[in-house]
Tab-separated table of C-alpha atoms in Angstrom:
chain	number	residue	atom	x	y	z
Q	1	MET	CA	22.865	-9.658	-23.719
Q	2	LYS	CA	20.361	-11.284	-26.169
Q	3	LYS	CA	17.115	-9.316	-26.034
Q	4	SER	CA	15.314	-13.083	-25.565
Q	5	ASN	CA	17.410	-13.942	-22.774
Q	6	ALA	CA	16.619	-10.865	-20.161
Q	7	LYS	CA	12.763	-11.446	-21.205
Q	8	GLN	CA	12.796	-15.227	-20.857
Q	9	VAL	CA	14.300	-14.983	-17.315
Q	10	LEU	CA	11.165	-12.429	-16.546
Q	11	LEU	CA	8.805	-15.631	-18.079
Q	12	GLU	CA	11.100	-17.973	-16.314
Q	13	THR	CA	9.897	-16.045	-13.403
Q	14	LEU	CA	6.496	-15.443	-14.338
Q	15	LYS	CA	6.024	-19.467	-14.944
Q	16	LYS	CA	6.142	-20.340	-11.499
Q	17	GLN	CA	3.110	-18.517	-10.830
Q	18	TYR	CA	1.217	-17.939	-13.833
Q	19	ARG	CA	0.029	-19.943	-17.051
Q	20	ILE	CA	1.783	-18.093	-20.005
Q	21	GLU	CA	0.441	-17.605	-23.567
Q	22	SER	CA	2.356	-16.518	-25.888
Q	23	ILE	CA	0.335	-14.075	-28.476
Q	24	ARG	CA	3.272	-13.029	-30.485
Q	25	GLY	CA	6.503	-14.736	-29.177
Q	26	SER	CA	8.571	-13.595	-26.568
Q	27	ASP	CA	7.022	-9.553	-26.689
Q	28	VAL	CA	2.965	-10.269	-26.068
Q	29	VAL	CA	2.422	-13.003	-23.614
Q	30	ALA	CA	-1.080	-13.764	-22.252
Q	31	LEU	CA	-1.119	-14.260	-17.975
Q	32	ASN	CA	-4.278	-17.100	-16.987
Q	33	SER	CA	-5.510	-15.167	-19.605
Q	34	LYS	CA	-6.315	-12.649	-16.839
Q	35	ALA	CA	-3.552	-10.019	-18.232
Q	36	ILE	CA	-1.676	-9.280	-21.436
Q	37	LEU	CA	2.265	-7.954	-21.071
Q	38	TYR	CA	3.976	-5.861	-23.911
Q	39	ILE	CA	7.289	-6.498	-23.241
Q	40	ARG	CA	10.038	-4.347	-24.219
Q	41	TYR	CA	13.843	-4.579	-23.887
Q	42	SER	CA	16.748	-2.420	-23.772
Q	43	LYS	CA	20.856	-2.523	-22.939
Q	44	ASN	CA	22.067	0.518	-20.424
Q	45	VAL	CA	23.062	2.630	-23.469
Q	46	GLY	CA	26.039	4.512	-20.271
Q	47	ILE	CA	26.426	6.426	-17.442
Q	48	THR	CA	26.744	9.993	-16.834
Q	49	LYS	CA	27.395	12.232	-14.112
Q	50	ASN	CA	23.896	12.143	-12.501
Q	51	LEU	CA	22.802	8.739	-14.215
Q	52	ILE	CA	23.905	5.392	-13.238
Q	53	GLY	CA	21.495	3.491	-16.635
Q	54	LYS	CA	19.793	5.485	-19.678
Q	55	PHE	CA	17.386	3.041	-21.984
Q	56	TRP	CA	15.716	3.422	-24.933
Q	57	PHE	CA	12.170	2.481	-25.740
Q	58	GLY	CA	9.289	2.529	-28.208
Q	59	ILE	CA	5.646	1.247	-27.612
Q	60	THR	CA	4.249	0.666	-31.263
Q	61	GLU	CA	0.560	2.216	-31.115
Q	62	SER	CA	-1.313	-0.406	-33.064
Q	63	GLU	CA	0.093	-3.109	-30.980
Q	64	TYR	CA	-0.733	-0.862	-27.859
Q	65	GLU	CA	-4.358	-0.266	-28.939
Q	66	LYS	CA	-5.262	-3.406	-29.717
Q	67	TYR	CA	-4.735	-5.188	-25.929
Q	68	CYS	CA	-5.221	-2.267	-23.954
Q	69	THR	CA	-8.365	-3.310	-23.149
Q	70	GLN	CA	-7.805	-6.611	-21.634
Q	71	ASN	CA	-5.638	-5.104	-18.774
Q	72	LEU	CA	-2.289	-4.184	-20.400
Q	73	PHE	CA	0.824	-4.238	-19.212
Q	74	ILE	CA	3.907	-2.395	-20.694
Q	75	VAL	CA	7.255	-4.291	-19.236
Q	76	CYS	CA	10.306	-2.509	-19.600
Q	77	ALA	CA	13.188	-4.933	-19.238
Q	78	CYS	CA	16.398	-2.719	-18.009
Q	79	ALA	CA	19.450	-4.834	-18.765
Q	80	PHE	CA	22.803	-3.778	-17.510
Q	81	ALA	CA	24.546	-7.017	-17.590
Q	82	PRO	CA	23.560	-10.387	-18.481
Q	83	GLU	CA	22.424	-11.334	-14.904
Q	84	GLU	CA	21.427	-6.970	-13.652
Q	85	ILE	CA	17.899	-6.550	-14.864
Q	86	ASP	CA	15.819	-4.127	-13.423
Q	87	TYR	CA	12.163	-4.131	-14.899
Q	88	LEU	CA	9.630	-1.321	-14.914
Q	89	VAL	CA	5.780	-2.389	-15.129
Q	90	PHE	CA	3.048	0.266	-15.903
Q	91	PRO	CA	-0.714	-1.115	-16.236
Q	92	SER	CA	-1.962	0.333	-19.645
Q	93	GLN	CA	-4.096	3.173	-16.819
Q	94	LYS	CA	-1.080	4.714	-15.889
Q	95	PHE	CA	0.832	4.825	-19.605
Q	96	ASP	CA	-2.593	6.529	-21.027
Q	97	GLN	CA	-1.475	9.342	-19.139
Q	98	ILE	CA	2.152	9.244	-20.065
Q	99	LYS	CA	1.616	8.470	-24.276
Q	100	LYS	CA	-0.196	11.647	-23.816
Q	101	ASP	CA	2.769	13.682	-23.880
Q	102	ILE	CA	4.109	12.227	-26.568
Q	103	VAL	CA	4.549	12.903	-29.912
Q	104	LEU	CA	3.937	10.065	-31.819
Q	105	ARG	CA	6.682	8.927	-34.640
Q	106	SER	CA	6.826	6.665	-36.782
Q	107	GLY	CA	4.075	4.817	-35.798
Q	108	GLN	CA	5.857	4.716	-31.758
Q	109	TRP	CA	5.441	5.879	-28.428
Q	110	LYS	CA	9.515	6.856	-27.655
Q	111	PHE	CA	11.103	8.165	-24.482
Q	112	ASN	CA	14.309	6.528	-22.236
Q	113	LEU	CA	14.034	5.448	-18.741
Q	114	LEU	CA	16.603	6.935	-16.605
Q	115	LYS	CA	18.073	5.531	-13.493
Q	116	THR	CA	20.116	8.004	-11.597
Q	117	ASN	CA	22.692	7.944	-9.084
Q	118	GLU	CA	20.139	7.592	-5.702
Q	119	GLU	CA	18.404	4.853	-7.913
Q	120	ARG	CA	15.779	6.199	-8.595
Q	121	TRP	CA	14.006	6.012	-11.756
Q	122	PHE	CA	12.572	8.641	-14.250
Q	123	LEU	CA	10.559	8.487	-17.423
Q	124	GLN	CA	11.959	11.551	-19.824
Q	125	ILE	CA	10.079	12.542	-23.264
Q	126	SER	CA	12.104	14.450	-25.642
Q	127	ASN	CA	11.471	18.015	-25.053
Q	128	LYS	CA	8.883	17.911	-22.953
Q	129	GLY	CA	10.209	16.456	-19.135
Q	130	LYS	CA	9.984	13.899	-17.580
Q	131	TYR	CA	8.099	11.596	-15.019
Q	132	GLU	CA	9.802	9.993	-11.216
Q	133	VAL	CA	8.781	6.058	-12.136
Q	134	THR	CA	10.343	4.540	-9.424
Q	135	GLN	CA	7.079	3.128	-7.828
Q	136	PHE	CA	6.972	1.254	-11.011
Q	137	LEU	CA	10.160	-0.849	-10.888
Q	138	ASN	CA	9.434	-4.537	-10.646
Q	139	TYR	CA	5.755	-3.968	-9.871
Q	140	PHE	CA	4.142	-7.492	-10.371
Q	141	ASP	CA	0.699	-7.050	-9.712
Q	142	PHE	CA	-1.709	-7.894	-12.684
Q	143	SER	CA	-5.015	-7.742	-11.084
Q	144	PRO	CA	-7.455	-6.256	-12.975
Q	145	SER	CA	-7.701	-2.648	-11.387
Q	146	GLU	CA	-11.012	-2.843	-9.851
Q	147	PHE	CA	-9.148	-5.575	-7.504
Q	148	ARG	CA	-6.506	-3.493	-6.763
Q	149	LYS	CA	-7.695	-2.610	-3.255
Q	150	THR	CA	-5.207	-0.918	-1.643
Q	151	TYR	CA	-1.287	-0.106	-3.423
Q	152	TRP	CA	-1.359	1.642	-7.039
Q	153	PRO	CA	2.015	3.033	-8.131
Q	154	SER	CA	1.679	6.646	-8.545
Q	155	LEU	CA	2.588	9.035	-10.949
Q	156	GLY	CA	3.269	11.996	-10.519
Q	157	GLU	CA	3.207	15.554	-12.443
Q	158	LEU	CA	5.076	16.046	-15.899
Q	159	GLN	CA	8.069	17.655	-14.734
Q	160	PRO	CA	8.981	19.855	-17.615
Q	161	LYS	CA	12.467	20.067	-18.894
Q	162	VAL	CA	14.295	22.844	-16.810
Q	163	SER	CA	18.029	22.841	-18.532
Q	164	LYS	CA	20.271	20.237	-20.489
Q	165	GLU	CA	20.414	18.242	-17.696
Q	166	GLU	CA	19.240	14.892	-18.250
Q	167	VAL	CA	18.183	14.481	-13.949
Q	168	VAL	CA	17.972	17.214	-12.019
Q	169	PRO	CA	19.301	15.680	-8.897
Q	170	VAL	CA	17.082	14.809	-6.018
Q	171	SER	CA	16.332	17.495	-3.562
Q	172	ASP	CA	17.006	16.293	0.410
Q	173	ARG	CA	13.238	17.823	1.254
Q	174	PRO	CA	11.004	15.231	3.187
Q	175	ILE	CA	9.459	12.385	0.952
Q	176	PRO	CA	6.051	10.610	2.068
Q	177	LEU	CA	6.854	7.309	3.835
Q	178	GLU	CA	5.355	4.840	1.028
Q	179	ASP	CA	8.077	6.056	-1.352
Q	180	GLU	CA	10.723	6.352	1.578
Q	181	LEU	CA	10.131	2.291	2.004
Q	182	PHE	CA	10.209	1.682	-1.708
Q	183	ILE	CA	13.606	3.470	-2.177
Q	184	THR	CA	15.308	2.091	1.124
Q	185	ALA	CA	13.916	-2.035	0.483
Q	186	LYS	CA	15.866	-1.523	-2.768
Q	187	ASP	CA	19.204	0.316	-1.367
Q	188	SER	CA	20.988	-2.510	-0.465
Q	189	GLY	CA	24.153	-0.013	-0.253
Q	190	ASN	CA	22.766	1.773	2.955
Q	191	PRO	CA	20.441	-0.808	4.724
Q	192	LYS	CA	20.140	2.107	8.174
Q	193	ASN	CA	18.134	3.925	5.922
Q	194	PHE	CA	15.654	1.027	5.491
Q	195	GLU	CA	15.880	0.395	9.440
Q	196	LEU	CA	15.011	3.729	9.808
Q	197	ALA	CA	12.138	3.679	7.647
Q	198	LEU	CA	10.362	0.631	8.925
Q	199	GLU	CA	10.807	1.911	12.389
Q	200	LYS	CA	8.344	5.139	11.314
Q	201	PHE	CA	6.612	2.323	9.435
Q	202	PHE	CA	5.448	0.154	12.689
Q	203	ALA	CA	5.407	3.975	14.997
Q	204	GLU	CA	2.785	5.304	11.625
Q	205	MET	CA	0.963	1.865	12.457
Q	206	GLY	CA	0.157	2.383	15.978
Q	207	PHE	CA	3.026	0.199	18.061
Q	208	ARG	CA	5.639	1.452	20.302
Q	209	CYS	CA	8.857	0.421	18.516
Q	210	LYS	CA	12.322	1.523	18.944
Q	211	ARG	CA	15.386	1.158	16.040
Q	212	ILE	CA	18.095	-1.112	17.438
Q	213	GLY	CA	20.058	-1.485	13.677
Q	214	ARG	CA	24.249	-2.349	15.748
Q	215	ALA	CA	25.940	-4.487	14.602
Q	216	GLY	CA	24.493	-8.409	15.239
Q	217	GLU	CA	21.407	-7.298	17.033
Q	218	THR	CA	17.852	-6.810	15.505
Q	219	ASP	CA	16.808	-3.715	13.458
Q	220	VAL	CA	13.335	-2.685	14.948
Q	221	LEU	CA	12.122	-4.418	18.282
Q	222	VAL	CA	8.126	-3.477	18.371
Q	223	LEU	CA	7.756	-3.032	22.263
Q	224	GLU	CA	4.100	-2.508	22.736
Q	225	PRO	CA	0.896	-3.757	22.644
Q	226	VAL	CA	2.670	-7.095	21.922
Q	227	ARG	CA	6.613	-7.196	21.994
Q	228	PHE	CA	8.517	-9.058	18.429
Q	229	ILE	CA	11.297	-8.027	16.110
Q	230	VAL	CA	11.994	-6.767	12.671
Q	231	ASP	CA	15.010	-7.408	10.656
Q	232	GLY	CA	15.043	-5.878	6.924
Q	233	LYS	CA	16.806	-6.659	4.289
Q	234	SER	CA	17.522	-4.337	1.384
Q	235	THR	CA	18.116	-5.568	-1.631
Q	236	LYS	CA	17.583	-4.449	-5.110
Q	237	ARG	CA	15.679	-8.287	-5.888
Q	238	ASP	CA	13.692	-10.824	-4.517
Q	239	VAL	CA	15.619	-12.821	-1.558
Q	240	LYS	CA	16.878	-16.010	-3.313
Q	241	SER	CA	19.257	-17.074	-0.781
Q	242	ALA	CA	18.384	-18.995	2.609
Q	243	ILE	CA	17.849	-16.320	5.500
Q	244	ASN	CA	19.565	-16.667	8.552
Q	245	PHE	CA	16.900	-17.685	10.750
Q	246	THR	CA	18.847	-19.385	13.682
Q	247	ARG	CA	20.165	-15.901	14.124
Q	248	ILE	CA	17.032	-13.803	13.981
Q	249	LYS	CA	15.500	-16.749	16.754
Q	250	ARG	CA	18.567	-15.550	18.895
Q	251	HIS	CA	17.591	-11.742	19.188
Q	252	MET	CA	13.863	-12.924	19.427
Q	253	LYS	CA	14.802	-15.095	22.739
Q	254	GLU	CA	17.089	-12.121	23.251
Q	255	HIS	CA	14.221	-9.461	23.404
Q	256	LYS	CA	12.065	-12.068	24.432
Q	257	ALA	CA	9.851	-11.295	21.466
Q	258	GLU	CA	6.131	-13.515	20.520
Q	259	PHE	CA	7.522	-13.268	16.851
Q	260	MET	CA	9.683	-12.386	14.352
Q	261	VAL	CA	8.699	-10.278	11.144
Q	262	ILE	CA	11.200	-9.873	7.547
Q	263	VAL	CA	10.589	-7.305	5.465
Q	264	SER	CA	12.357	-7.423	2.154
Q	265	VAL	CA	11.752	-6.230	-1.758
Q	266	GLY	CA	10.218	-9.817	-2.180
Q	267	PHE	CA	11.213	-13.761	-1.287
Q	268	ASP	CA	11.409	-16.263	-3.771
Q	269	PRO	CA	8.629	-19.122	-2.811
Q	270	ALA	CA	11.690	-21.647	-1.663
Q	271	VAL	CA	12.797	-18.845	0.815
Q	272	GLY	CA	9.048	-18.543	1.923
Q	273	LYS	CA	8.460	-21.988	2.628
Q	274	ASP	CA	11.641	-22.161	5.219
Q	275	GLY	CA	10.028	-19.453	6.479
Q	276	GLU	CA	7.080	-20.942	8.211
Q	277	MET	CA	8.996	-23.630	8.857
Q	278	GLU	CA	10.695	-21.396	10.814
Q	279	GLY	CA	7.875	-19.011	12.756
Q	280	ALA	CA	9.072	-16.270	10.695
Q	281	THR	CA	6.911	-14.174	8.870
Q	282	LEU	CA	7.644	-12.745	5.784
Q	283	ILE	CA	6.510	-9.144	4.144
Q	284	ASP	CA	6.897	-7.418	0.835
Q	285	VAL	CA	7.909	-3.645	0.985
Q	286	GLN	CA	4.680	-3.459	-1.684
Q	287	THR	CA	2.790	-5.209	0.688
Q	288	LEU	CA	3.717	-3.196	3.579
Q	289	ILE	CA	2.809	0.003	1.458
Q	290	SER	CA	-0.728	-1.407	0.711
Q	291	LEU	CA	-1.060	-1.672	4.831
Q	292	LEU	CA	0.211	1.638	4.982
Q	293	LYS	CA	-2.157	3.445	2.393
Q	294	SER	CA	-4.745	1.319	3.768
Q	295	HIS	CA	-3.960	2.805	7.467
Q	296	LYS	CA	-3.953	6.337	6.363
Q	297	GLU	CA	-7.800	5.708	4.801
Q	298	TYR	CA	-9.348	3.883	7.564
Q	299	ILE	CA	-7.482	3.154	11.155
Q	300	LEU	CA	-7.386	-0.209	12.455
Q	301	SER	CA	-5.613	-1.255	15.759
Q	302	PRO	CA	-2.608	-2.354	16.341
Q	303	PHE	CA	-3.654	-5.616	17.959
Q	304	ASP	CA	-5.635	-6.011	14.312
Q	305	TYR	CA	-2.064	-5.551	12.620
Q	306	VAL	CA	-1.154	-8.472	15.071
Q	307	GLU	CA	-3.272	-11.003	13.822
Q	308	ILE	CA	-1.943	-10.517	10.404
Q	309	LEU	CA	2.150	-10.531	11.239
Q	310	ARG	CA	1.775	-13.388	13.825
Q	311	GLN	CA	1.364	-15.681	10.661
Q	312	PRO	CA	4.572	-17.308	9.541
Q	313	GLY	CA	5.289	-17.701	5.802
Q	314	ILE	CA	4.563	-14.919	3.356
Q	315	ILE	CA	2.360	-12.084	4.181
Q	316	THR	CA	-0.186	-12.920	0.766
Q	317	SER	CA	-3.682	-11.095	-0.099
Q	318	GLU	CA	-5.678	-13.730	1.095
Q	319	LYS	CA	-4.358	-13.245	4.593
Q	320	LEU	CA	-4.852	-9.388	4.728
Q	321	SER	CA	-8.531	-10.267	3.755
Q	322	THR	CA	-9.334	-10.457	7.337
Q	323	LEU	CA	-8.526	-6.585	7.591
Q	324	GLN	CA	-10.614	-5.776	4.307
Q	325	GLU	CA	-13.411	-7.466	6.323
Q	326	THR	CA	-12.609	-5.687	9.561
Q	327	ILE	CA	-12.845	-2.134	7.744
Q	328	GLN	CA	-16.080	-3.074	6.219
Q	329	TYR	CA	-17.032	-4.153	9.363
Q	330	GLN	CA	-15.842	-0.390	11.350
Q	331	ARG	CA	-17.909	1.122	8.116
Q	332	ASP	CA	-20.747	-0.284	7.751
Q	333	LEU	CA	-20.930	0.803	12.269
Q	334	VAL	CA	-20.221	4.155	11.361
Q	335	ALA	CA	-23.205	4.749	9.045
Q	336	LYS	CA	-25.716	3.438	11.802
Q	337	PRO	CA	-25.775	6.308	13.988
Q	338	LEU	CA	-26.392	8.453	10.751
Q	339	ILE	CA	-28.918	5.773	9.586
Q	340	LEU	CA	-30.607	6.210	12.812
Q	341	ILE	CA	-30.784	10.176	13.522
Q	342	GLN	CA	-32.006	10.150	9.359
Q	343	ASN	CA	-35.065	7.922	11.103
Q	344	LEU	CA	-35.801	10.324	14.024
Q	345	ASP	CA	-37.313	13.546	14.266
Q	346	PHE	CA	-38.988	15.852	16.740
Q	347	THR	CA	-41.835	13.605	18.144
Q	348	PRO	CA	-40.833	11.335	20.801
Q	349	ARG	CA	-41.029	7.794	20.217
Q	350	ASN	CA	-40.299	4.211	21.480
Q	351	VAL	CA	-37.919	2.530	20.746
Q	352	ASP	CA	-40.375	-0.441	18.918
Q	353	GLU	CA	-41.438	2.508	16.955
Q	354	ILE	CA	-37.985	3.716	15.610
Q	355	LYS	CA	-37.368	-0.052	15.214
Q	356	GLY	CA	-39.932	-0.253	12.354
Q	357	ARG	CA	-38.678	3.323	10.873
Q	358	THR	CA	-35.666	2.348	10.223
Q	359	ASP	CA	-36.253	-1.293	8.745
Q	360	LEU	CA	-38.914	0.363	6.077
Q	361	TYR	CA	-35.590	2.557	5.249
Q	362	CYS	CA	-32.685	-0.225	5.224
Q	363	GLU	CA	-34.726	-2.357	3.162
Q	364	GLN	CA	-35.978	1.109	0.369
Q	365	ASN	CA	-31.777	1.433	0.273
Q	366	ARG	CA	-30.819	-2.063	0.848
Q	367	VAL	CA	-28.992	-1.559	3.835
Q	368	ALA	CA	-28.750	-4.139	7.114
Q	369	ASN	CA	-31.098	-3.734	9.391
Q	370	ILE	CA	-29.949	-2.087	12.571
Q	371	GLU	CA	-31.004	-5.544	15.487
Q	372	ARG	CA	-32.933	-3.674	18.611
Q	373	VAL	CA	-29.945	-4.297	21.012
Q	374	GLU	CA	-27.540	-2.407	19.151
Q	375	MET	CA	-30.382	0.601	18.398
Q	376	GLU	CA	-31.115	0.651	21.983
Q	377	SER	CA	-27.247	0.918	22.705
Q	378	LEU	CA	-27.081	3.742	19.993
Q	379	LEU	CA	-29.556	5.738	21.335
Q	380	VAL	CA	-28.121	5.830	25.033
Q	381	PHE	CA	-24.750	6.983	23.200
Q	382	LEU	CA	-26.632	9.675	20.597
Q	383	ALA	CA	-28.270	11.034	24.200
Q	384	HIS	CA	-24.921	11.148	25.927
Q	385	ASP	CA	-24.056	14.894	27.161
Q	386	LEU	CA	-21.100	14.556	25.117
Q	387	LEU	CA	-23.472	14.500	21.912
Q	388	GLY	CA	-26.517	15.480	23.398
Q	389	ILE	CA	-28.371	15.004	20.132
Q	390	VAL	CA	-31.207	12.548	21.275
Q	391	GLU	CA	-33.748	13.547	23.851
Q	392	ARG	CA	-34.683	10.801	26.143
Q	393	LYS	CA	-37.778	11.372	28.167
Q	394	ASP	CA	-40.415	8.265	29.808
Q	395	ASN	CA	-37.870	5.561	27.504
Q	396	LYS	CA	-39.040	7.919	23.944
Q	397	TYR	CA	-36.509	9.222	22.253
Q	398	SER	CA	-36.349	12.370	19.793
Q	399	LEU	CA	-33.866	14.865	18.290
Q	400	ARG	CA	-32.581	17.895	19.401
Q	401	PHE	CA	-31.796	19.118	16.109
Q	402	THR	CA	-33.397	18.673	13.009
Q	403	PRO	CA	-31.642	15.569	11.207
Q	404	GLN	CA	-28.803	17.789	9.059
Q	405	SER	CA	-27.806	19.755	12.104
Q	406	SER	CA	-27.833	16.516	14.293
Q	407	LYS	CA	-25.108	15.051	12.017
Q	408	GLU	CA	-23.443	18.498	11.667
Q	409	LYS	CA	-23.102	18.569	15.828
Q	410	LEU	CA	-21.911	14.678	15.833
Q	411	ARG	CA	-19.014	16.230	13.283
Q	412	ASN	CA	-18.227	19.101	14.941
Q	413	THR	CA	-18.162	17.735	18.594
Q	414	ILE	CA	-15.544	14.461	17.246
Q	415	ARG	CA	-13.820	17.862	15.720
Q	416	ILE	CA	-13.670	19.164	19.089
Q	417	LEU	CA	-13.281	16.271	20.574
Q	418	CYS	CA	-9.856	15.740	18.646
Q	419	ALA	CA	-8.025	19.087	18.597
Q	420	THR	CA	-8.307	19.328	22.557
Q	421	GLN	CA	-5.240	19.478	23.966
Q	422	LEU	CA	-4.776	17.946	27.992
Q	423	ASP	CA	-3.100	19.670	30.271
Q	424	GLU	CA	-0.109	17.140	30.786
Q	425	ARG	CA	1.852	19.502	33.719
Q	426	ASN	CA	3.102	17.505	36.120
Q	427	ASP	CA	0.757	16.925	39.372
Q	428	ASN	CA	3.210	15.914	42.308
Q	429	GLY	CA	-0.875	15.038	44.119
Q	430	ARG	CA	-0.885	12.266	42.018
Q	431	SER	CA	0.727	8.442	41.828
């Protein structure tokens, strides 16, 4: 297989989404004048006991330094066969971390990319060790780093060289759900593992669900708060062939589901259009991981996610923008009682006086004002016996603690509330 073929396959695919401008042949290209790709190619040099692929790469220092400040991505094309190519895509910010451990030789940073029998990828540095880089497989988000608000592939610590073995076999220890989703989505030989990962994902997101996964059945049935089905397509590459929507729609009807969600590594645009026409929601595993990471940072209701998941077609960043707006709105709400506490003290004041103080504070700190009705609700909340932070007397409000102690009291109460275990023993006196 010629170098140009592997690169051409990539460029032809990218042309469907980007305007391609050649900077130096097919080695260095620009996408929409927003990102630069430095594309390298290598053939598989052989299979060993632990490996199904080993590839050699060299990144030229002068070429890299020329573009590294211009949203540069290193694309390593790993060719197993003419029709089987894996692409490892490294943003320059991540490669900067890697090259610190590589001795520059003949003007290049040289390393191996290794694919294990478990379909994990490692970047091996001679006489140093290796990084696991599975998350960078087919990572085609070329937006500038400041605009990446969700998923960002992680680079673990350098694993020092411990023996002559090229890769230490992966242990059976539990792995983060993000990694489990990413790995099992590409493991087409073991679809059950992807089904289990999807069940864990939807449970983590606040849904009550169960895995079915029998032959001729849907993979995951989500029961509450909204009933829908999830079908996982584990595959090494984007789904290009037609999906059997008729079968999935039959499953939806059998389970009295409101809509269907199909998850895979990615979807060809033509499949996306078919999904939209058939009323199916298509979501790639990278987006799924983005949702999970966002959820761990700020928990939203499953009802919020349902509004996204019930939209037919491929779930895009534009569709996810409403979730970011919801998160920002919730963050603003959380800040308001703290702003109110900051503008109260031991002196009793009526709502108008407090409103004037907080308006001035908000103006000076360039934050949105708290409306009067909202302020009254917050004062009642802070005066509730559960918190007891604010004293209410003769329609005037004052703090019962200093502002700093009030915030500590609020945190302490929430911590106790979350740690308290309810007595869930059977009570025969209850229906």
